[in-house]
């Protein structure tokens, strides 16, 4: 094979050409530095070099760079490279302004350039791209698909019957924090970066909790105590005990430095308590003054605060300590033993049109009344209710009336007990054709006595 040699003359010509090219470039830079209509040497705007360009030229150049020349190289911790070009994600950009201001600033600063001068600027740009295409590109990167070891915090093992809870050591892997990587790549695209090192950009998941964490050790100790703990729920003279072996079966290891408890299991347990011990909305057997028994249903009664009790139960389990608890209630009644309405209540016999007030089991007041007009469809409904409140000097308003009363005691929507000084007689069959709009009309003197003895949530029992 023939070898090619460069003569001294050729070498001299090449050296001369290189010097001339360097001189031409230096001359061009010098010309740029002296021309107030263009950017000085080394000017970059949004990461793009615009040396020697006018603002109009820079705008076109920057936009065409994104549309035709942009390429971002992403480097993972193993040195593998993934390239994203403008065509991969349908990238385009529009410079919204600020280019003339950059040139004015350079002119105002004396058009300084060189290694010691920072001539990098940022202007407002609208960069658009196909986010789905970008997401798919990121998902297919080697660091997301090949040789991935999932980073994991130290944690506590899940429950295995007959085995203690133990600390499982951390794993220092190479898994990517997808959210952080996506944000870093988007920022690189939008600012015109050419390379992005994922490690330097803090895109890898990090171990947050190590096996020597003292909180984790304390947690593991508490979890092992759970096996032997018990939680006793008190419902008057009845109780329900949640045993440690059941509690332990709900534990799914740890999350951070907290016991991870199966919330569905805790919720099911609390619901079971509510199903068994709630009385609101259920049938109540009531023995009337006349001696007969009637069944009434209504909103009065016990009702667990299920959402609050689930949180309380999980909190108790996390302590690892046995305890006795009365559950939290959304609504309470008078008694947990026997009838929940207790022995202090207002009895309303709609059939006999007579009211009775019992206090600690003794009748202290009775009175005839007039209830809702049956002929007009205003019949007072039966049921068991709790008194909402009591109020003096109330004006009762309806579509066709505004009636002042001295004593107002509502218990069922707009239905309440009150005095009716416009009536001269009470009881009997008045209610069938000349009754009220649904309220219990009482003789004024009787209403006054009743008012003095009733209180919020006292049971009001209506029956036919």
XYZ file of C-alpha atoms in Angstrom:
464
model
C 0.000 0.000 0.000
C 1.313 3.406 -0.869
C 1.871 5.713 2.069
C 0.990 9.366 1.904
C 3.498 11.937 3.235
C 2.979 15.648 3.790
C 5.781 17.845 2.408
C 7.024 20.815 4.360
C 5.312 23.066 1.832
C 1.935 21.396 2.430
C 2.367 21.586 6.187
C 3.247 25.255 5.891
C 0.146 25.895 3.775
C -2.095 24.087 6.292
C -0.617 25.990 9.210
C -1.104 29.257 7.384
C -4.729 28.340 6.583
C -5.457 27.455 10.195
C -3.990 30.732 11.400
C -6.039 32.620 8.848
C -9.229 30.829 9.965
C -8.451 31.656 13.574
C -7.767 35.250 12.680
C -11.044 35.447 10.720
C -12.994 34.054 13.717
C -11.209 36.418 16.087
C -11.906 39.268 13.685
C -15.611 38.287 13.578
C -15.768 38.212 17.360
C -14.033 41.573 17.520
C -16.504 42.960 15.036
C -19.399 41.583 17.167
C -17.969 43.111 20.324
C -17.797 46.495 18.631
C -21.239 46.375 16.937
C -23.984 47.647 19.250
C -26.653 46.055 17.032
C -25.573 42.478 17.834
C -24.796 40.404 20.946
C -21.203 40.270 22.201
C -18.970 37.206 22.098
C -20.098 34.388 24.408
C -23.709 35.544 24.727
C -26.073 32.658 25.463
C -29.809 33.051 25.848
C -31.714 30.139 27.344
C -28.579 28.045 26.822
C -28.236 28.858 23.091
C -25.182 30.761 21.778
C -26.287 33.880 19.883
C -22.920 35.632 19.497
C -22.980 38.250 16.745
C -26.713 38.028 16.112
C -29.301 40.751 16.206
C -32.379 40.194 18.409
C -34.434 39.323 15.315
C -31.795 36.848 14.123
C -31.511 35.363 17.619
C -35.269 34.808 17.790
C -35.300 32.858 14.515
C -32.152 30.953 15.446
C -33.425 29.944 18.865
C -36.790 28.820 17.553
C -35.221 26.865 14.672
C -32.778 25.262 17.127
C -35.673 23.760 19.078
C -37.564 22.809 15.929
C -34.656 21.233 14.070
C -31.416 20.886 16.001
C -32.327 20.141 19.609
C -31.007 16.922 21.105
C -30.792 16.107 24.807
C -28.426 13.358 25.971
C -29.498 11.738 29.253
C -26.764 9.857 31.121
C -27.628 7.376 33.881
C -25.416 6.245 36.757
C -24.031 3.352 34.678
C -22.929 5.703 31.905
C -25.657 4.565 29.515
C -26.930 7.306 27.215
C -30.402 7.997 25.940
C -30.911 10.709 23.355
C -34.109 12.696 22.968
C -34.417 14.766 19.800
C -36.968 17.363 18.809
C -38.649 14.890 16.444
C -39.076 12.304 19.234
C -41.352 14.589 21.200
C -42.596 17.047 18.517
C -40.694 19.915 20.125
C -41.249 23.541 19.175
C -40.594 26.887 20.802
C -41.640 30.520 20.607
C -39.578 33.367 22.040
C -42.059 35.711 23.695
C -39.813 38.724 24.156
C -36.889 40.092 26.120
C -34.230 39.784 23.404
C -33.929 43.531 22.799
C -33.660 44.091 26.545
C -30.681 41.680 26.702
C -28.886 43.620 23.942
C -29.636 46.923 25.660
C -28.179 45.551 28.904
C -24.965 44.473 27.153
C -24.606 47.894 25.550
C -25.266 49.584 28.884
C -22.566 47.418 30.522
C -19.956 48.480 27.985
C -20.207 45.378 25.759
C -17.856 43.416 27.981
C -16.929 39.876 26.931
C -14.423 37.181 27.734
C -13.984 34.297 30.181
C -14.446 36.504 33.245
C -17.787 37.916 32.072
C -21.098 36.088 32.507
C -23.090 36.816 29.368
C -25.738 34.155 29.926
C -29.366 35.285 29.993
C -32.853 33.885 30.207
C -35.914 35.211 28.406
C -39.531 34.107 28.370
C -40.098 31.256 25.949
C -43.055 28.994 25.313
C -41.719 25.494 24.755
C -44.251 22.895 23.702
C -43.900 19.159 23.218
C -45.900 15.945 23.323
C -45.875 14.965 27.001
C -47.148 11.452 26.260
C -44.327 10.892 23.792
C -41.814 12.167 26.340
C -43.272 9.916 29.034
C -43.036 6.866 26.749
C -39.450 7.752 25.891
C -38.517 7.963 29.569
C -40.305 4.711 30.387
C -38.222 2.862 27.774
C -34.858 4.116 29.046
C -32.387 1.389 30.161
C -32.310 2.800 33.692
C -36.038 2.107 33.910
C -36.054 -1.333 32.299
C -32.692 -3.093 32.657
C -30.818 -4.147 35.775
C -33.023 -2.150 38.122
C -32.550 -2.867 41.834
C -35.332 -1.265 43.817
C -34.111 0.977 46.615
C -35.972 0.203 49.838
C -35.968 1.561 53.363
C -35.369 -0.706 56.300
C -38.738 -1.861 57.560
C -40.410 -4.353 59.821
C -41.647 -7.687 58.578
C -45.335 -8.464 58.217
C -47.062 -10.737 60.700
C -46.331 -14.448 60.437
C -48.049 -16.558 63.052
C -45.627 -17.918 65.611
C -42.841 -15.588 64.446
C -41.739 -12.286 66.009
C -41.681 -9.055 64.055
C -38.126 -8.311 62.871
C -36.298 -5.466 61.142
C -35.692 -6.096 57.424
C -32.498 -4.239 56.306
C -32.530 -1.452 53.751
C -31.607 -1.957 50.093
C -29.401 0.663 48.435
C -30.491 0.074 44.839
C -30.391 2.043 41.617
C -34.096 2.696 41.107
C -35.142 5.988 39.585
C -37.446 8.481 41.244
C -39.683 8.837 38.208
C -41.249 12.087 39.356
C -37.849 13.705 39.942
C -36.483 12.435 36.632
C -39.498 13.675 34.686
C -39.178 17.119 36.278
C -35.433 17.267 35.540
C -35.892 16.205 31.904
C -38.703 18.689 31.354
C -36.552 21.448 32.797
C -33.654 20.440 30.535
C -35.905 20.457 27.471
C -37.470 23.777 28.341
C -34.117 25.470 29.026
C -32.273 24.031 26.014
C -29.753 21.844 27.872
C -27.785 19.394 25.770
C -26.846 16.895 28.495
C -28.450 15.752 31.735
C -26.727 13.514 34.255
C -29.436 11.766 36.253
C -27.195 11.150 39.255
C -26.074 14.774 39.434
C -29.704 15.864 39.043
C -30.639 13.798 42.136
C -33.041 11.543 40.229
C -32.269 8.301 42.093
C -34.253 7.047 45.048
C -32.382 7.188 48.340
C -32.548 5.148 51.493
C -34.327 7.230 54.130
C -34.516 4.728 57.001
C -31.684 2.361 57.877
C -31.773 -0.753 60.027
C -29.986 1.005 62.909
C -32.761 3.623 63.157
C -33.778 3.937 66.828
C -37.384 4.781 65.979
C -37.588 1.612 63.913
C -36.225 -0.444 66.796
C -38.795 1.097 69.158
C -41.504 0.395 66.618
C -40.479 -3.242 66.288
C -40.629 -3.573 70.057
C -44.154 -2.108 70.126
C -45.273 -4.397 67.333
C -44.122 -7.437 69.271
C -46.045 -6.123 72.279
C -49.184 -6.007 70.116
C -49.282 -9.796 70.065
C -49.995 -9.842 73.796
C -52.118 -6.689 74.073
C -55.897 -6.449 74.174
C -58.369 -3.614 73.680
C -61.616 -3.785 75.635
C -64.585 -1.758 74.442
C -67.137 -0.913 77.129
C -70.825 -0.609 76.286
C -72.501 -0.077 79.654
C -72.605 -3.470 81.358
C -71.444 -5.216 78.171
C -68.003 -5.336 76.607
C -66.162 -6.505 73.510
C -62.513 -7.600 73.657
C -60.165 -7.329 70.690
C -57.414 -9.871 71.289
C -53.734 -9.471 70.440
C -53.584 -12.324 67.964
C -56.308 -10.628 65.898
C -54.551 -7.278 66.179
C -51.258 -8.819 65.066
C -52.915 -10.333 62.006
C -53.873 -6.819 60.894
C -50.267 -5.598 60.974
C -48.620 -5.395 57.563
C -45.130 -4.466 58.716
C -44.056 -0.848 58.924
C -44.272 2.233 56.757
C -41.648 4.791 57.602
C -41.558 4.752 61.395
C -45.213 3.819 61.888
C -46.934 0.471 62.198
C -48.716 -0.241 58.927
C -52.161 -1.516 59.906
C -54.730 -2.959 57.536
C -57.309 -0.180 57.692
C -59.981 -2.342 56.071
C -59.718 -4.856 58.906
C -59.940 -2.121 61.536
C -62.937 -0.592 59.747
C -64.685 -3.966 59.558
C -64.204 -4.478 63.297
C -65.624 -1.039 64.128
C -68.551 -1.621 61.779
C -69.240 -4.850 63.614
C -69.432 -2.913 66.880
C -71.780 -0.382 65.288
C -74.009 -3.095 63.867
C -74.286 -4.698 67.281
C -74.536 -1.697 69.593
C -76.076 1.151 67.578
C -79.710 1.766 68.507
C -80.505 4.908 66.499
C -82.917 4.200 63.673
C -83.879 0.831 65.089
C -87.034 -0.479 66.699
C -87.592 0.381 70.356
C -90.101 -1.467 72.529
C -91.793 1.012 74.841
C -94.153 0.290 77.712
C -96.795 3.027 77.782
C -98.476 4.640 80.753
C -101.561 2.537 80.037
C -99.449 -0.618 80.364
C -99.423 -1.754 76.762
C -96.226 -2.205 74.806
C -95.678 -0.418 71.490
C -92.834 -0.486 68.981
C -91.454 2.839 67.783
C -88.629 3.668 65.376
C -86.805 6.949 64.949
C -83.483 8.771 65.005
C -83.072 8.677 68.798
C -80.418 6.319 70.142
C -76.739 5.435 70.241
C -74.673 5.847 67.077
C -70.945 5.226 66.891
C -68.675 7.735 65.189
C -67.221 5.037 62.945
C -64.656 7.203 61.128
C -63.359 8.667 64.390
C -63.294 5.281 66.089
C -61.263 3.696 63.279
C -58.573 6.347 63.782
C -58.702 5.903 67.558
C -58.377 2.124 67.243
C -55.370 2.384 64.927
C -53.788 4.854 67.341
C -54.293 2.458 70.280
C -52.768 -0.434 68.377
C -49.684 1.641 67.579
C -49.005 2.136 71.307
C -48.778 -1.615 71.893
C -50.458 -1.122 75.276
C -53.594 -2.902 76.504
C -56.447 -0.573 77.401
C -60.155 -0.244 78.013
C -62.120 2.284 76.035
C -65.592 3.648 75.662
C -66.054 4.294 71.940
C -66.614 7.728 70.491
C -70.191 8.449 69.462
C -71.736 10.610 66.785
C -74.921 10.502 68.858
C -75.668 9.382 72.403
C -78.749 8.198 74.263
C -79.728 8.227 77.941
C -78.664 4.739 78.963
C -76.474 1.843 77.887
C -78.245 -0.582 80.221
C -81.798 -1.683 79.480
C -83.831 0.712 77.335
C -81.576 3.345 75.806
C -84.153 6.086 76.491
C -83.783 5.571 80.241
C -86.493 6.608 82.717
C -86.710 10.355 82.025
C -88.676 11.138 78.881
C -91.688 12.798 77.273
C -94.445 10.366 76.300
C -96.923 11.449 73.614
C -99.984 9.205 73.167
C -101.318 10.315 69.798
C -104.337 8.016 69.993
C -105.475 9.332 73.390
C -104.176 12.871 72.717
C -102.395 12.941 76.058
C -98.837 13.774 77.074
C -96.868 12.517 80.089
C -93.549 13.673 81.494
C -91.523 11.120 83.444
C -88.528 12.054 85.556
C -86.415 9.278 87.073
C -89.285 6.884 86.543
C -91.961 9.013 88.210
C -94.684 10.833 86.309
C -94.471 14.517 87.210
C -96.770 16.017 84.561
C -99.577 15.027 82.257
C -101.692 17.091 79.909
C -104.180 16.791 77.034
C -103.038 18.153 73.698
C -104.039 18.660 70.083
C -101.807 17.139 67.404
C -101.664 17.409 63.598
C -104.867 17.805 61.569
C -105.657 14.397 60.091
C -108.249 15.671 57.575
C -105.651 17.951 55.955
C -102.867 15.378 55.901
C -100.876 16.982 58.714
C -100.977 13.958 61.011
C -98.188 14.002 63.585
C -95.892 11.028 62.828
C -95.032 8.481 65.532
C -91.429 7.701 66.445
C -88.731 8.176 69.043
C -86.791 11.438 68.901
C -84.427 13.593 70.905
C -85.399 17.184 71.731
C -83.381 19.580 69.554
C -83.438 22.501 71.983
C -85.932 24.743 73.803
C -86.636 28.431 73.190
C -88.790 31.157 74.682
C -90.898 33.608 72.633
C -90.715 32.003 69.223
C -92.738 32.957 66.118
C -93.788 29.829 64.248
C -93.995 30.509 60.517
C -95.558 28.565 57.668
C -96.954 29.278 54.236
C -100.151 30.745 55.607
C -99.418 31.619 59.240
C -97.048 33.362 61.659
C -97.954 32.371 65.199
C -96.142 33.599 68.326
C -95.710 31.103 71.181
C -94.161 31.445 74.630
C -92.575 27.991 74.812
C -91.063 26.210 71.817
C -89.621 22.654 72.080
C -88.890 21.083 68.625
C -88.061 17.374 68.251
C -88.876 16.215 64.689
C -87.965 18.613 61.892
C -90.398 21.518 62.214
C -92.618 19.616 64.654
C -92.419 20.523 68.310
C -94.291 20.935 71.595
C -95.588 24.417 72.373
C -98.301 26.372 74.136
C -101.504 27.223 72.236
C -103.324 30.070 73.974
C -105.773 30.368 71.077
C -107.367 27.062 72.039
C -109.904 26.731 74.845
C -110.084 22.939 74.816
C -107.570 20.129 74.276
C -107.667 16.359 73.809
C -110.469 14.207 72.459
C -110.951 14.165 68.703
C -110.202 17.806 67.951
C -107.083 16.825 66.021
C -109.029 14.884 63.406
C -110.552 17.981 61.768
C -109.227 21.013 63.663
C -105.721 19.909 64.529
C -102.415 21.697 64.155
C -99.919 21.726 61.269
C -98.231 18.765 62.995
C -97.097 20.235 66.297
C -98.260 19.202 69.758
C -100.486 22.059 71.047
C -100.499 22.212 74.855
C -102.391 24.249 77.441
C -100.149 27.254 78.259
C -99.757 26.409 81.962
C -98.791 22.822 81.179
C -96.361 23.953 78.475
C -94.649 26.228 81.001
C -94.084 23.354 83.455
C -92.875 21.061 80.686
C -90.477 23.720 79.451
C -88.864 23.989 82.884
C -88.098 20.247 83.012
C -87.027 19.272 79.494
C -83.524 19.606 78.061
C -81.627 18.969 74.857
C -81.869 15.345 73.657
C -84.425 14.263 76.264
C -86.283 11.355 74.607
C -89.644 12.259 73.058
C -91.668 9.108 72.357
C -94.706 9.418 70.076
C -97.044 6.499 69.392
C -100.548 5.733 68.299
